[in-house]
Amino acid sequence: MKKIILTGDRPTGCLHLGHYVGSLKRRVELQNSGDYDEIYIMIADAQALTDNMDNPEKIRQNIIEVALDYLACGLDPKKSVMFIQSQIPELCEMSFYYMNLVTVARLKRNPTVKTEIQMRNFEERIPVGFFTYPISQAADITAFQATTVPVGEDQAPMIEQTREIVNRFNHIYGETLVEPNILLPERQVCMRLPGLDGKAKMSKSLGNCIYLSDSAEDVKKKVMSMFTDPNHLRVEDPGNVEGNPVFIYLDAFCNDEHFEKYLPEYKNLDELKAHYTRGGLGDVKVKKFLNNVLEETLKPIRERRIEISKDIPAVYKMLEEGSKIARQKAAQTLSDIKNSMRINYFADSELIRAQAEKFKEKA
Ligand code: TRP
């Protein structure tokens, strides 16, 4: 069986460091590993509209930002098909049939949907499209016969829902769809990067992000004003590295070479942490180091992004080509689905013959 990756992002804003450690970096590694036969990266504009129906312009504006972030991080259209969800109408058709395989009670139990309903205060006024987006996500995944879906742990319920739909479908209509596996980030620290303010999650709506497109000055300003241990008031005071976002970011980004290069008085992060915990190490020094470490990742991305953004029409062209390829793949799967469901009437000469026979007998 082919090894196929499908994953994607909602284009509600520029991508940030949380996206980078949680998924983008891994995607590029997977792409370059040569282990996969096909890779599809989807800009999920239709899904983004399920809770931005009154602001389609926001989605429209951010598609290109996400595409630039992809390319800047090293996704390569020769190896990974990048496309826009709404340009693949086959996905809607699949969702329509999958809807018959899922109950309202099951959707209400989906933990991600559940928290999002609470977060947005929807209660009973939840839009049907939003409520059913796990079904549409199952269409996204199965349309490409994805075996592997690299996503953050918050997406686990979506993959679970997809597997259920696949099993139900195959059970009723015969082996047709591929059951996908989730591929979680390798390291715990990459699962969910906290915000600059120390809040649990880096998130656009909380305004606590470092964006891949931020300038060097902005990154520096943001790093220097990061939340740390609120009880670490004077340099001499013992500090806490647990839950301290500065140290969590270092966990996610720094390696021993960074110490050699920027902070040679320490060998590694353990030594730095020990000194901070003991007392006698100031936040400013740690933050300056963190800024240097982050720049090692961010500078090349930023420079590539600027370079690529000099030819925006070419980026749209790349997405258009990708959408064409993606559409062919989805159309093939949809055809398989309709054959399995036996709703391919006009191609079914046996059906037409048998019906003709039946009516001849009646006459
Ligand atoms: N729900 C994902 C997110 O919010 C985006 C997405 C849509 C996706 N369809 C997908 C991810 C299919 C993986 C597979 O980030």
XYZ file of C-alpha atoms and ligand atoms in Angstrom:
378
model
C 0.000 0.000 0.000
C 1.156 3.493 -0.773
C 2.202 5.751 2.082
C 0.301 8.987 1.793
C 0.295 12.102 3.974
C -2.535 14.603 4.208
C -2.585 17.506 6.603
C -3.548 21.146 6.636
C -4.212 24.429 8.353
C -7.059 26.884 8.609
C -6.014 30.150 6.987
C -7.136 32.472 9.782
C -3.780 34.198 10.177
C -0.050 33.942 9.646
C 1.598 30.841 11.062
C 3.615 31.136 14.269
C 6.280 29.333 16.290
C 3.661 26.989 17.751
C 2.809 25.840 14.228
C 6.487 25.537 13.437
C 7.475 23.224 16.304
C 4.127 21.440 16.335
C 3.879 20.640 12.652
C 5.734 22.624 9.964
C 9.221 21.486 10.890
C 8.109 17.864 10.974
C 6.305 18.138 7.643
C 9.446 19.349 5.941
C 11.420 16.470 7.486
C 8.781 13.963 6.369
C 8.777 15.501 2.911
C 12.543 15.210 2.618
C 12.756 11.734 4.143
C 11.604 10.197 0.871
C 9.508 7.717 2.882
C 6.195 8.855 1.435
C 4.725 8.232 -1.983
C 2.419 11.238 -1.959
C 2.112 14.302 0.277
C -0.848 16.685 0.325
C -0.880 19.920 2.313
C -4.253 21.623 2.389
C -5.176 25.207 3.149
C -8.530 24.564 4.830
C -10.402 27.703 3.813
C -13.810 26.016 3.752
C -13.302 24.719 7.270
C -12.126 28.176 8.383
C -15.402 29.577 7.052
C -17.392 27.327 9.388
C -16.690 29.799 12.172
C -15.847 32.868 10.103
C -18.900 32.939 7.876
C -19.320 36.678 8.483
C -15.717 37.452 7.578
C -14.738 35.673 4.382
C -12.317 38.479 3.578
C -10.120 37.465 6.495
C -9.808 33.953 5.067
C -9.263 35.297 1.557
C -6.417 37.528 2.718
C -4.677 34.847 4.765
C -4.460 32.085 2.155
C -1.398 33.651 0.592
C 0.210 34.254 4.016
C -0.095 30.565 4.868
C 1.238 29.552 1.448
C 4.248 31.856 1.947
C 4.851 30.363 5.391
C 4.785 26.866 3.870
C 7.276 27.702 1.150
C 9.511 29.697 3.491
C 9.730 26.716 5.872
C 10.860 24.460 3.037
C 7.755 22.749 1.705
C 8.513 22.143 -1.934
C 5.754 21.955 -4.550
C 7.794 19.350 -6.428
C 7.449 17.007 -3.478
C 4.328 18.177 -1.653
C 1.042 19.085 -3.310
C -0.196 22.303 -1.726
C -3.811 23.152 -2.477
C -6.919 25.019 -1.380
C -9.780 23.006 0.125
C -12.661 24.955 -1.459
C -11.304 24.212 -4.920
C -12.025 20.506 -4.483
C -15.838 20.209 -4.713
C -15.577 16.410 -4.473
C -14.941 16.892 -0.758
C -18.479 18.262 -0.281
C -19.983 15.329 -2.094
C -18.138 12.855 0.103
C -19.153 14.724 3.255
C -22.779 14.459 2.168
C -22.627 10.670 2.119
C -20.532 10.424 5.278
C -23.168 12.443 7.155
C -25.403 9.389 7.038
C -22.801 7.409 8.961
C -22.512 9.701 11.987
C -25.039 10.526 14.711
C -25.675 13.907 16.317
C -24.911 12.321 19.692
C -21.499 11.210 18.423
C -20.618 14.667 17.155
C -21.688 16.236 20.458
C -19.282 13.911 22.241
C -16.318 14.934 20.088
C -14.041 16.622 22.665
C -12.733 19.228 20.228
C -16.222 20.211 19.088
C -17.363 20.200 22.708
C -14.724 22.671 23.902
C -15.138 24.849 20.846
C -18.897 25.031 21.437
C -18.208 26.179 25.005
C -15.420 28.563 24.012
C -17.578 30.327 21.481
C -20.750 30.273 23.603
C -22.681 28.685 20.743
C -24.957 26.462 22.856
C -27.907 25.450 20.671
C -27.150 28.170 18.135
C -24.150 26.324 16.768
C -24.026 26.543 12.969
C -24.637 23.146 11.383
C -21.557 23.549 9.212
C -19.361 24.096 12.245
C -20.974 21.237 14.131
C -20.304 18.820 11.306
C -16.766 19.859 10.445
C -15.321 16.591 11.805
C -17.256 14.881 9.011
C -15.860 17.225 6.417
C -12.402 16.630 7.851
C -12.947 12.897 7.369
C -13.636 13.683 3.725
C -10.399 15.695 3.502
C -8.410 12.787 4.842
C -10.084 9.901 3.014
C -10.269 11.684 -0.346
C -6.497 11.410 -0.549
C -6.375 7.857 0.821
C -4.108 9.223 3.514
C -2.374 6.645 5.665
C -0.687 9.252 7.835
C -2.012 12.512 9.252
C 0.658 14.547 11.051
C -1.207 16.896 13.412
C -1.187 18.164 16.998
C -2.883 16.245 19.747
C -5.896 18.585 19.663
C -6.754 16.969 16.318
C -6.769 13.412 17.671
C -10.586 13.305 18.024
C -10.891 14.239 14.336
C -8.720 11.332 13.260
C -10.675 9.035 15.564
C -13.925 10.229 13.989
C -12.448 9.628 10.550
C -11.457 6.076 11.444
C -14.994 5.377 12.630
C -16.442 6.683 9.383
C -13.974 4.616 7.363
C -14.880 1.471 9.297
C -18.611 2.076 8.983
C -18.317 2.817 5.295
C -16.203 -0.238 4.533
C -18.466 -2.432 6.657
C -21.627 -1.354 4.848
C -20.373 -0.852 1.294
C -17.252 -3.020 1.134
C -13.524 -2.225 1.466
C -13.094 1.174 -0.130
C -11.593 3.732 2.222
C -8.185 3.769 3.886
C -7.988 3.991 7.667
C -5.605 6.827 8.592
C -3.141 6.973 11.465
C -2.337 10.095 13.435
C 1.329 11.097 13.624
C 1.855 13.191 16.754
C 4.876 15.463 17.349
C 7.820 13.458 18.648
C 8.614 15.542 21.680
C 6.204 16.525 24.425
C 7.486 20.120 24.371
C 6.438 20.387 20.715
C 2.864 19.312 21.417
C 1.746 22.691 22.580
C 4.016 25.692 22.787
C 2.812 28.173 25.436
C 2.244 31.831 24.583
C 4.676 34.680 25.265
C 2.438 35.510 28.231
C 2.830 32.015 29.702
C -0.749 31.070 28.810
C -1.215 27.424 27.840
C -1.250 27.999 24.107
C 0.321 30.284 21.549
C -2.702 31.541 19.687
C -3.559 34.388 17.393
C -6.736 35.189 19.325
C -4.745 35.554 22.563
C -2.211 37.894 20.890
C 0.746 36.030 22.398
C 2.537 34.789 19.274
C 5.849 35.072 17.513
C 5.041 34.825 13.811
C 7.311 33.280 11.216
C 6.889 36.545 9.325
C 7.838 38.826 12.258
C 10.849 41.097 11.711
C 14.024 40.538 13.731
C 13.250 43.672 15.784
C 9.734 42.471 16.571
C 10.986 39.059 17.653
C 13.556 40.683 19.928
C 10.968 43.015 21.470
C 8.596 40.113 22.048
C 11.254 37.894 23.579
C 12.545 40.629 25.895
C 9.038 41.273 27.228
C 8.193 37.592 27.756
C 6.565 36.369 30.916
C 8.966 34.408 33.155
C 8.830 33.294 36.764
C 6.900 36.108 38.525
C 8.733 35.345 41.810
C 12.166 35.753 40.250
C 12.428 39.439 41.119
C 16.146 39.971 41.695
C 19.004 38.233 39.922
C 20.068 36.540 43.194
C 16.612 35.013 43.739
C 16.149 31.347 42.937
C 14.032 30.953 39.811
C 11.569 28.382 38.569
C 12.073 26.823 35.132
C 8.876 24.753 35.279
C 6.071 26.431 33.369
C 8.456 29.280 32.539
C 7.907 29.946 28.835
C 11.456 31.206 28.264
C 12.822 27.818 29.323
C 10.067 25.923 27.520
C 11.041 27.668 24.275
C 14.686 26.823 24.941
C 13.630 23.193 25.441
C 11.955 23.290 22.055
C 14.627 25.161 20.105
C 18.107 25.115 21.565
C 20.919 22.599 21.225
C 24.438 22.341 22.602
C 25.985 24.131 19.614
C 23.896 27.189 20.447
C 25.638 27.298 23.834
C 29.052 27.047 22.245
C 28.171 29.867 19.901
C 26.236 32.291 22.093
C 26.669 31.325 25.739
C 29.935 29.368 26.096
C 30.028 29.647 29.896
C 27.388 26.877 29.936
C 27.663 23.509 28.202
C 24.007 22.828 27.820
C 20.475 23.666 28.870
C 20.667 21.548 32.013
C 23.507 23.709 33.315
C 21.650 26.902 32.508
C 18.513 25.619 34.208
C 20.499 24.587 37.280
C 21.985 28.073 37.613
C 18.583 29.729 37.190
C 17.038 27.425 39.785
C 19.886 28.116 42.227
C 19.653 31.861 41.794
C 22.138 34.350 40.424
C 21.066 34.226 36.784
C 19.019 37.115 35.429
C 16.103 36.882 33.006
C 17.670 39.364 30.581
C 20.661 37.153 29.935
C 18.482 34.106 29.313
C 16.165 36.079 27.053
C 19.064 37.431 24.981
C 20.259 33.869 24.499
C 16.752 32.723 23.562
C 16.541 35.494 20.994
C 19.792 34.318 19.386
C 18.555 30.743 19.371
C 15.211 31.667 17.798
C 16.915 33.784 15.165
C 18.866 30.724 13.980
C 15.527 29.219 12.975
C 13.648 32.356 12.049
C 16.225 34.295 10.027
C 16.459 31.878 7.069
C 12.666 31.460 7.062
C 12.155 35.226 7.111
C 14.653 35.772 4.303
C 13.136 33.071 2.098
C 9.662 34.451 2.777
C 10.698 37.913 1.603
C 12.342 36.442 -1.498
C 9.322 34.310 -2.433
C 6.882 37.155 -1.813
C 8.515 39.083 -4.657
C 6.509 36.922 -7.057
C 3.027 36.525 -5.560
C 1.333 35.521 -8.856
C 3.700 32.531 -9.001
C 2.573 31.460 -5.530
C -1.081 31.556 -6.620
C -0.114 29.605 -9.723
C 1.572 26.974 -7.535
C -1.646 26.659 -5.486
C -3.729 26.430 -8.638
C -1.570 23.638 -10.036
C -1.641 21.865 -6.679
C -5.420 22.158 -6.533
C -5.672 20.550 -9.982
C -3.594 17.570 -8.908
C -5.490 17.270 -5.620
C -8.787 17.391 -7.461
C -7.840 14.486 -9.704
C -6.970 12.393 -6.702
C -10.211 13.260 -4.882
C -12.254 12.582 -8.021
C -10.795 9.086 -8.254
C -11.680 8.337 -4.643
C -15.186 9.751 -5.099
C -15.660 7.482 -8.084
C -14.598 4.491 -5.943
C -17.049 5.592 -3.252
C -19.954 5.864 -5.688
C -19.125 2.493 -7.186
C -19.082 0.913 -3.732
C -22.387 2.579 -2.838
C -23.727 1.525 -6.229
C -24.921 5.013 -7.081
C -23.081 4.926 -10.382
C -26.293 4.112 -12.284
C -25.307 5.141 -15.776
C -22.067 3.163 -15.716
C -23.889 0.107 -14.385
C -24.955 -1.815 -17.492
C -25.966 -4.779 -15.318
C -28.494 -2.597 -13.466
C -29.934 -1.246 -16.683
C -30.194 -4.717 -18.218
C -31.843 -6.222 -15.112
C -34.349 -3.383 -14.841
C -35.206 -3.764 -18.520
C -35.747 -7.484 -17.911
C -38.002 -6.822 -14.929
C -40.235 -4.478 -16.870
C -40.406 -6.843 -19.823
C -41.668 -9.568 -17.469
C -44.300 -7.183 -16.059
C -45.614 -6.300 -19.500
N -8.666 21.120 11.661
C -7.326 21.453 11.282
C -6.889 22.636 12.112
O -7.714 23.352 12.652
C -7.202 21.795 9.796
C -7.627 20.649 8.921
C -8.704 20.599 8.098
C -6.959 19.404 8.803
N -8.786 19.416 7.463
C -7.741 18.641 7.864
C -5.827 18.828 9.391
C -7.389 17.326 7.549
C -5.483 17.512 9.067
C -6.273 16.775 8.157
O -5.709 22.881 12.237
